[in-house]
């Protein structure tokens, strides 16, 4: 049974239907990359998985539990299916270490000492051990995103959801974040990554999902979707996207 | 030039009319004529009296007997003192006096004339002594003002926080109740609210007394303003903060307490300072229901010493010391609590 299962997911904002019935399955230890043009609904899809955005139809099953039901404990689900955001969303009034230990203490009720130790260990894992006492405002974008990833993995989640994690970073800083994500994937973490980084998707993803206008157009292994796509829309998107990347 | 002619003619006419009674007189007896200048002054002013136009009795040969003695009574007590045709006098005390001049001519006949003179309060010079003499009362008043203000601030903030959070609650009735609370308390005069609590509530059985009632009114009033200040601080926090907190499994309450409010409250220190300063000054309103604080004592001293200016200036200075100290304290707090790496000022430009 898949760790994450999406069945006929729909989302409308007023009259505008953003998700028109999405079906998706993510197995444990899989890395799934979701790609597509702006406005195709990929970020909305990611947020619907943990009901940060409320779906208007369909179902999401996390670890076998239908979290879209009214009586579901979505808070509990979010502990185990954590999100890393494009804008990092670090807590600016706390140090890097406290950013990580706060959820551990408050949500997982880890004792203070243990939470601090775990925070420092996770920071070391993303290569920022020396920045434990730094505040987000004192860190570069790449460093902030790595702290955000550390904050997510310190929770020892079942899966980490990434919403365009490098889109707010300039190319120089993107590398250090992708490196951390690659290592995370290699360690066996289940990941759903909404991204524009085709290189990363090719190298790391087990499956790539191409979305357009609220629907899944094509999905399969990266060698297929990214190199030899079956669908014309996929081809069109890649041509435009990679062409621009080649120029830039 | 025609205007000047008119003025001259007018002056001549007035002089004629003024002199007429004197000119028309043809009394046979002696006449005392007294002029005093000025007629109004203050203690220390030199009043000059002149008996110049006095005249003696009419003699058989048509001339007038010369005046041989002038006697002056400046205080109207009847104690005449002999003097010259012109005399000067300085009064020590304020009051209304009657100046009397008695002239005696060569025949021995006398005549007396009178003038009213007003000696008023000293017109210049502040009497700061009034302030120092009553320093004890000012100190008592300041203590009461401080007590009332501090209690109102300390109690108003948590209440304002509760109301502010209710205002953005997802529970509709809670939101409406908070909105009504805020609009009503902001929209009616504080004085009316104080009167209502202190004089109106006893009618329905809630008798708090002037002091406690005034504090309750101030706390409730300030909580409405503080609620909106806090709400604006919360609104200024990027939604990503709440989103990230929730995405890590925190509850709304935890997210508020640990993530949003610590940032929001730092943000609203300046407008909260405003509100606290207003509170200190508004506490003066309780003097109108008889609570003796700074303003109340200022008025008491003012009516007692007939000097309103000095006590009010003194009180203004004391209020300023209080509000400025508070301002400095909160600025220090703001610096102390500042989040490293954040803030527009910190970026070199």
XYZ file of C-alpha atoms in Angstrom:
597
model
C 0.000 0.000 0.000
C 1.320 3.438 -0.915
C 2.496 5.789 1.781
C 0.732 8.663 0.094
C -2.327 8.098 -2.000
C -4.315 10.759 -3.824
C -7.689 9.838 -5.313
C -9.588 12.201 -7.575
C -8.381 15.266 -5.753
C -10.173 18.481 -6.656
C -9.650 22.049 -5.566
C -11.454 25.184 -6.632
C -10.839 28.715 -5.516
C -14.234 30.260 -6.075
C -15.022 29.675 -9.757
C -11.479 28.814 -10.667
C -10.837 25.063 -10.636
C -7.168 24.522 -9.958
C -7.110 20.758 -9.447
C -9.384 18.798 -11.719
C -9.113 15.318 -10.334
C -5.609 14.188 -9.452
C -4.642 10.571 -8.876
C -1.247 9.882 -7.451
C 0.553 7.231 -5.395
C 3.871 7.583 -3.629
C 5.469 4.434 -2.258
C 7.721 4.392 0.733
C 11.322 5.388 0.094
C 10.295 6.802 -3.265
C 11.265 10.235 -4.522
C 8.563 11.732 -6.717
C 9.192 14.996 -8.527
C 6.237 17.045 -9.743
C 6.921 19.376 -12.628
C 4.785 21.642 -14.754
C 4.204 25.239 -15.877
C 3.239 28.002 -13.447
C -0.363 27.827 -12.435
C -0.732 24.142 -13.201
C -1.636 23.451 -9.588
C 1.447 21.589 -8.379
C 1.947 23.734 -5.276
C -1.757 23.507 -4.520
C -1.531 19.741 -4.833
C 1.306 19.598 -2.353
C -0.551 21.753 0.148
C -3.692 19.681 -0.210
C -1.797 16.584 0.896
C -1.642 17.908 4.456
C -4.741 20.093 4.147
C -2.795 23.321 4.439
C -5.211 24.070 1.639
C -8.584 22.371 1.999
C -9.495 20.159 -0.959
C -12.972 20.625 -2.419
C -13.246 17.015 -3.519
C -11.497 13.698 -3.604
C -9.433 11.980 -0.940
C -5.887 11.924 0.398
C -4.628 8.910 2.296
C -1.512 9.322 4.347
C -0.109 6.062 5.661
C -3.465 4.465 5.001
C -5.471 7.093 6.874
C -7.954 9.220 4.953
C -7.058 12.681 6.192
C -9.707 14.409 4.120
C -12.482 13.050 6.335
C -14.017 15.481 8.790
C -12.951 13.547 11.869
C -9.357 13.025 10.775
C -6.537 14.137 13.030
C -4.714 16.207 10.454
C -2.408 17.675 13.059
C -1.052 14.218 13.775
C -0.605 13.540 10.087
C 1.360 16.756 9.677
C 3.862 15.624 12.298
C 4.777 12.749 10.068
C 4.408 14.372 6.672
C 6.317 17.625 7.014
C 6.655 20.403 4.452
C 9.605 22.502 3.303
C 8.533 25.784 1.693
C 9.830 27.940 -1.114
C 10.101 30.910 1.236
C 11.866 28.847 3.915
C 9.466 30.165 6.597
C 12.013 29.929 9.370
C 10.973 31.550 12.644
C 13.058 34.751 12.656
C 12.937 35.342 16.385
C 14.605 31.990 17.147
C 18.098 30.754 16.488
C 18.692 28.001 13.946
C 18.919 25.484 16.754
C 15.725 26.725 18.408
C 13.905 26.700 15.079
C 14.534 22.958 15.005
C 14.066 22.141 18.676
C 10.816 24.112 19.104
C 8.627 21.697 17.117
C 10.419 18.769 18.754
C 9.590 20.047 22.201
C 6.085 21.324 21.558
C 4.781 18.806 19.061
C 6.718 15.611 19.806
C 7.199 16.487 23.460
C 10.865 15.683 23.330
C 12.628 16.809 26.522
C 14.630 20.008 26.221
C 18.105 18.509 26.380
C 17.352 15.748 23.916
C 15.672 18.207 21.557
C 18.727 20.457 21.614
C 21.028 17.540 20.911
C 18.873 16.303 18.055
C 18.724 19.825 16.637
C 22.490 20.177 16.634
C 22.919 16.723 15.117
C 20.504 17.528 12.292
C 22.225 20.864 11.679
C 25.497 19.023 11.331
C 23.863 16.684 8.851
C 22.981 19.601 6.569
C 26.444 21.084 7.042
C 25.520 23.965 9.357
C 26.760 22.805 12.748
C 28.566 26.091 13.364
C 25.420 28.139 12.716
C 23.409 26.754 15.605
C 23.311 30.101 17.433
C 22.716 32.193 14.344
C 19.365 33.834 13.618
C 17.685 33.370 10.239
C 18.244 37.032 9.470
C 21.968 36.369 9.680
C 21.951 33.452 7.256
C 22.047 33.319 3.479
C 19.095 31.934 1.547
C 20.770 28.610 0.968
C 21.660 28.312 4.625
C 18.123 29.193 5.664
C 16.636 26.548 3.412
C 19.051 23.964 4.762
C 17.974 24.878 8.287
C 14.370 24.502 7.144
C 15.175 21.043 5.804
C 16.937 20.199 9.070
C 13.829 21.362 10.927
C 11.743 19.006 8.836
C 13.947 15.921 9.109
C 14.567 16.387 12.852
C 10.918 15.446 13.250
C 11.864 11.985 11.883
C 8.946 12.139 9.486
C 7.625 9.436 7.249
C 7.898 11.750 4.253
C 9.092 15.252 3.457
C 7.138 17.393 1.020
C 9.100 20.076 -0.832
C 7.348 23.062 -2.429
C 9.797 24.476 -4.968
C 12.601 24.511 -2.403
C 15.173 26.219 -4.613
C 12.971 28.600 -6.592
C 13.766 31.508 -4.269
C 17.492 30.906 -4.405
C 20.018 32.179 -6.879
C 21.916 29.473 -8.816
C 24.976 29.640 -6.570
C 23.020 28.772 -3.449
C 20.760 26.247 -5.146
C 23.580 23.697 -5.294
C 24.075 23.392 -1.552
C 20.358 22.771 -1.007
C 20.093 20.199 -3.775
C 23.097 18.434 -2.300
C 21.292 18.067 1.026
C 18.159 16.842 -0.745
C 20.152 14.324 -2.733
C 21.740 12.959 0.410
C 18.328 12.793 2.054
C 16.953 10.809 -0.859
C 19.894 8.466 -0.744
C 19.256 7.854 2.933
C 15.888 6.422 1.999
C 13.494 9.248 2.877
C 10.193 9.373 1.037
C 10.046 12.694 -0.772
C 7.555 14.565 -2.917
C 9.314 17.458 -4.581
C 7.616 20.167 -6.616
C 10.466 21.641 -8.582
C 11.823 23.250 -11.722
C 15.227 21.665 -11.266
C 15.187 19.134 -14.097
C 18.743 18.066 -13.395
C 17.838 17.096 -9.878
C 14.722 15.303 -11.073
C 16.708 13.315 -13.611
C 19.348 12.303 -11.112
C 17.381 11.693 -7.965
C 13.717 11.051 -8.762
C 12.259 7.594 -8.934
C 9.230 8.981 -10.712
C 8.412 12.267 -12.397
C 4.881 13.599 -12.661
C 4.128 16.251 -15.260
C 1.089 18.378 -14.528
C -0.669 20.923 -16.686
C -3.838 22.902 -16.089
C -4.896 20.948 -13.035
C -4.363 17.465 -14.407
C -1.627 14.870 -14.482
C -0.576 14.697 -18.094
C 2.185 12.150 -17.879
C 4.079 10.265 -15.239
C 6.819 7.694 -15.192
C 10.531 7.254 -14.615
C 12.679 10.324 -15.337
C 14.303 8.665 -18.307
C 10.902 8.513 -19.912
C 9.208 11.754 -18.886
C 12.212 14.008 -19.135
C 14.079 12.461 -22.070
C 11.532 10.642 -24.210
C 8.133 12.017 -23.218
C 5.101 10.405 -24.747
C 2.771 13.350 -24.488
C 3.079 16.332 -26.817
C 2.341 18.753 -23.969
C 5.179 17.318 -21.989
C 7.473 17.718 -24.957
C 6.308 21.297 -25.430
C 6.920 22.162 -21.764
C 10.376 20.619 -21.732
C 11.365 22.290 -24.943
C 10.332 25.687 -23.605
C 11.759 25.107 -20.182
C 15.039 23.545 -21.134
C 15.486 25.900 -24.055
C 15.303 28.845 -21.679
C 17.619 27.099 -19.275
C 20.085 26.466 -22.084
C 20.047 30.173 -22.931
C 20.354 31.206 -19.297
C -5.476 116.090 6.283
C -9.176 116.378 6.634
C -9.070 113.507 9.151
C -6.649 115.427 11.347
C -8.908 118.435 11.338
C -11.787 116.283 12.487
C -9.718 114.817 15.312
C -8.717 118.227 16.523
C -12.258 119.518 16.415
C -13.458 116.437 18.259
C -10.792 116.803 20.932
C -11.688 120.461 21.391
C -15.335 119.584 21.761
C -14.597 116.911 24.327
C -12.352 119.248 26.300
C -15.061 121.867 26.292
C -17.675 119.446 27.528
C -15.384 118.113 30.213
C -14.371 121.535 31.420
C -17.845 122.964 31.271
C -18.987 121.969 34.736
C -15.867 123.404 36.240
C -16.047 126.534 34.143
C -19.713 127.062 34.820
C -19.181 126.949 38.526
C -19.101 130.275 40.187
C -18.940 129.257 43.792
C -17.856 131.889 46.315
C -16.206 129.472 48.652
C -12.890 127.678 48.434
C -12.643 124.747 46.120
C -10.378 121.748 46.342
C -9.519 120.238 42.989
C -7.705 116.935 43.132
C -6.275 114.976 40.259
C -4.474 111.683 40.715
C -2.449 109.902 38.129
C -2.608 107.042 37.551
C -5.966 105.979 38.952
C -5.089 102.240 38.633
C -1.885 100.604 39.687
C -0.285 97.782 41.607
C 1.652 97.764 44.868
C 4.815 99.666 44.091
C 3.289 102.029 41.591
C 3.925 105.688 42.363
C 0.639 107.565 42.412
C 0.993 111.324 41.857
C -1.569 113.683 43.285
C -1.968 117.301 42.255
C -3.988 120.035 43.942
C -3.096 122.500 41.223
C -6.455 123.867 40.264
C -7.782 124.346 43.737
C -8.783 127.896 44.616
C -9.608 129.865 47.642
C -12.684 131.866 48.643
C -13.891 134.741 46.587
C -12.707 138.034 48.047
C -14.748 141.281 48.017
C -12.407 142.739 45.435
C -13.196 139.842 43.021
C -9.983 137.931 43.465
C -9.572 134.641 45.122
C -7.815 134.057 48.368
C -4.639 132.038 47.941
C -4.415 128.447 49.203
C -2.044 128.371 52.113
C -2.271 124.723 53.247
C -2.639 121.386 51.518
C -3.452 118.324 53.513
C -3.393 114.829 52.070
C -5.042 111.635 53.168
C -4.055 108.767 50.887
C -5.747 105.939 52.669
C -9.137 107.468 53.391
C -8.770 106.966 57.148
C -9.279 110.632 57.913
C -5.706 111.125 59.029
C -4.621 114.131 56.988
C -0.980 114.920 56.667
C 0.170 118.322 55.548
C 1.960 118.369 52.233
C 2.721 120.356 49.146
C 0.566 121.177 46.146
C 1.885 118.005 44.521
C 2.375 114.808 46.448
C 3.378 111.233 45.646
C 2.391 107.980 47.311
C 3.201 104.310 46.926
C 0.804 101.682 48.182
C 2.070 98.436 49.726
C -1.137 96.540 49.646
C -3.738 95.915 46.995
C -7.147 97.443 47.536
C -9.469 100.321 46.681
C -8.547 103.556 48.319
C -10.117 107.005 48.562
C -7.606 109.796 48.242
C -8.631 113.019 50.042
C -7.230 116.508 49.628
C -8.115 119.314 52.022
C -7.135 122.841 51.160
C -7.167 125.859 53.436
C -7.047 129.378 52.086
C -5.792 132.569 53.602
C -9.166 133.287 55.149
C -9.100 129.988 56.928
C -11.855 128.396 54.896
C -11.368 124.763 53.868
C -12.567 122.533 51.106
C -12.032 118.815 50.448
C -11.939 116.775 47.325
C -11.817 112.954 46.814
C -10.647 110.518 44.228
C -10.992 106.724 44.034
C -7.846 104.787 43.355
C -7.525 101.058 42.658
C -4.406 99.154 43.566
C -4.565 95.701 41.952
C -2.642 92.389 42.140
C 0.920 92.415 40.903
C 0.489 91.848 37.179
C 3.828 90.298 36.348
C 5.909 87.688 38.085
C 5.075 84.006 38.571
C 4.680 82.738 42.054
C 6.523 79.458 41.758
C 6.590 79.302 45.510
C 3.081 77.922 45.221
C 4.530 74.801 43.614
C 7.278 74.160 46.137
C 4.995 74.804 49.087
C 2.574 72.167 47.861
C 5.159 69.660 46.655
C 3.811 67.068 49.041
C 0.381 67.165 47.418
C 1.871 66.918 43.939
C 3.808 63.860 45.041
C 0.656 62.241 46.435
C -1.160 63.012 43.217
C 1.673 61.597 41.119
C 1.571 58.345 43.088
C -2.144 57.936 42.474
C -1.748 58.740 38.779
C 1.073 56.205 38.488
C -0.926 53.570 40.308
C -4.017 54.063 38.173
C -2.003 54.142 34.941
C 0.176 51.124 35.700
C -2.790 49.004 36.760
C -4.676 50.007 33.626
C -1.696 49.192 31.385
C -0.883 45.890 33.043
C -4.499 44.718 33.107
C -5.411 46.175 29.731
C -2.752 44.333 27.741
C -3.805 40.732 28.449
C -7.445 41.686 28.067
C -6.616 43.434 24.799
C -4.764 40.321 23.655
C -7.780 38.129 24.360
C -10.146 40.499 22.578
C -7.723 40.883 19.657
C -7.484 37.118 19.199
C -11.247 36.818 19.482
C -11.550 39.417 16.742
C -9.726 37.089 14.313
C -11.218 33.880 15.612
C -12.791 31.395 13.239
C -15.820 31.234 15.550
C -18.197 33.826 14.108
C -20.110 34.808 17.286
C -16.802 35.378 19.071
C -15.646 37.584 16.213
C -18.824 39.654 16.274
C -18.772 40.056 20.035
C -15.178 41.245 19.903
C -15.945 43.631 17.051
C -18.909 45.106 18.930
C -16.812 45.463 22.088
C -14.067 47.277 20.196
C -16.308 49.603 18.191
C -18.417 50.590 21.175
C -15.511 51.301 23.510
C -13.551 53.146 20.878
C -16.551 55.073 19.693
C -17.808 56.559 22.948
C -15.999 59.109 25.089
C -13.846 57.735 27.880
C -15.375 60.205 30.288
C -18.843 58.859 29.557
C -17.577 55.336 30.166
C -16.055 56.353 33.487
C -19.268 58.053 34.529
C -21.233 55.014 33.442
C -19.179 52.632 35.536
C -18.983 54.851 38.588
C -22.430 56.432 38.595
C -24.493 54.269 36.266
C -23.670 50.743 37.429
C -24.678 51.327 41.051
C -28.210 51.697 39.715
C -28.149 48.028 38.774
C -26.431 46.996 41.931
C -22.754 47.078 40.923
C -21.133 49.593 43.251
C -17.404 49.777 42.725
C -16.611 53.152 44.166
C -14.804 55.978 42.428
C -11.292 54.568 42.505
C -12.017 50.971 41.508
C -14.713 51.996 39.077
C -12.387 54.433 37.344
C -9.731 51.755 36.972
C -12.237 49.278 35.553
C -13.396 51.846 33.006
C -9.809 52.649 32.001
C -8.844 48.973 31.691
C -11.851 48.145 29.552
C -11.367 51.203 27.367
C -7.689 50.656 26.735
C -8.222 46.961 26.024
C -10.317 47.889 22.987
C -7.530 50.012 21.517
C -4.865 47.499 22.416
C -6.884 44.724 20.816
C -6.745 46.510 17.473
C -3.071 47.331 17.867
C -2.267 43.694 18.533
C -4.497 42.546 15.703
C -2.633 44.790 13.299
C 0.654 43.319 14.525
C -0.585 39.795 13.921
C -1.805 40.741 10.448
C 1.650 42.035 9.608
C 3.253 38.662 10.233
C 3.623 36.766 6.928
C 1.106 33.948 6.611
C 3.993 31.589 5.869
C 4.874 31.684 9.555
C 1.550 30.225 10.651
C 1.603 27.863 7.689
C 5.044 26.510 8.573
C 4.109 26.090 12.214
C 0.969 24.169 11.296
C 2.866 22.141 8.727
C 5.131 20.886 11.477
C 2.165 19.633 13.465
C 1.647 22.560 15.841
C -1.830 23.528 16.907
C -3.211 26.978 16.150
C -2.696 27.912 19.798
C 0.905 26.740 19.841
C 1.612 28.518 16.584
C 0.154 31.746 17.976
C 1.958 31.514 21.259
C 5.382 30.382 20.029
C 5.641 31.826 16.542
C 3.190 34.594 15.655
C 2.678 36.523 18.869
C 6.361 36.795 19.843
C 6.951 38.470 16.510
C 3.734 40.489 16.473
C 4.183 41.937 19.949
C 7.720 43.063 19.180
C 6.358 44.731 16.086
C 3.689 46.756 17.891
C 5.821 48.204 20.688
C 5.691 51.706 19.123
C 1.883 51.930 18.805
C 1.484 50.312 22.227
C 3.771 52.977 23.656
C 1.413 55.533 22.152
C -1.526 53.904 23.870
C 0.250 53.678 27.227
C 1.174 57.354 27.091
C -2.392 58.269 26.227
C -3.500 56.177 29.188
C -1.263 58.064 31.604
C -2.681 61.353 30.383
C -6.260 60.118 30.239
C -6.012 59.017 33.844
C -6.442 62.706 34.593
C -10.107 62.276 33.753
C -10.749 60.420 36.952
C -10.209 63.711 38.746
C -13.615 64.652 37.400
C -15.280 62.012 39.506
C -13.450 63.037 42.611
C -10.460 60.735 42.596
C -7.574 62.819 43.856
C -4.712 62.292 41.485
C -2.276 64.692 39.893
C -4.816 66.774 38.004
C -7.216 66.820 40.908
C -4.565 68.142 43.246
C -3.537 70.756 40.705
C -7.061 72.114 40.710
C -7.312 71.980 44.494
C -4.092 73.946 44.847
C -5.163 76.300 42.107
C -8.429 77.248 43.702
C -6.843 77.506 47.095
C -4.034 79.862 46.099
C -5.800 81.618 43.281
C -2.823 80.691 41.108
C -3.844 78.286 38.376
C -0.944 78.782 35.971
C 1.908 77.590 38.153
C 0.282 74.408 39.433
C -0.838 73.374 35.942
C 2.613 73.962 34.508
C 4.090 71.920 37.333
C 1.614 69.121 36.684
C 2.357 69.192 32.957
C 6.036 68.731 33.767
C 5.291 65.791 36.034
C 3.141 64.133 33.353
C 5.941 64.670 30.885
C 8.492 63.051 33.177
C 6.204 60.028 33.491
C 5.411 59.651 29.812
C 8.952 60.281 28.650
C 10.320 57.751 31.121
C 7.835 55.220 29.812
C 8.818 56.034 26.252
C 12.504 55.542 27.024
C 11.784 52.305 28.843
C 9.849 50.894 25.896
C 12.497 51.993 23.422
C 15.058 50.148 25.489
C 12.772 47.101 25.514
C 12.408 47.325 21.754
C 16.170 47.334 21.309
C 16.636 44.542 23.788
C 14.019 42.369 22.052
C 15.070 43.190 18.511
C 15.469 40.143 16.304
C 19.042 39.956 15.007
C 19.244 40.367 11.295
C 15.802 41.910 10.912
C 14.706 45.470 10.513
C 14.746 48.135 7.830
C 17.101 50.385 9.741
C 19.814 47.795 9.909
C 20.364 47.680 6.163
C 22.914 50.235 5.028
C 21.444 52.550 2.418
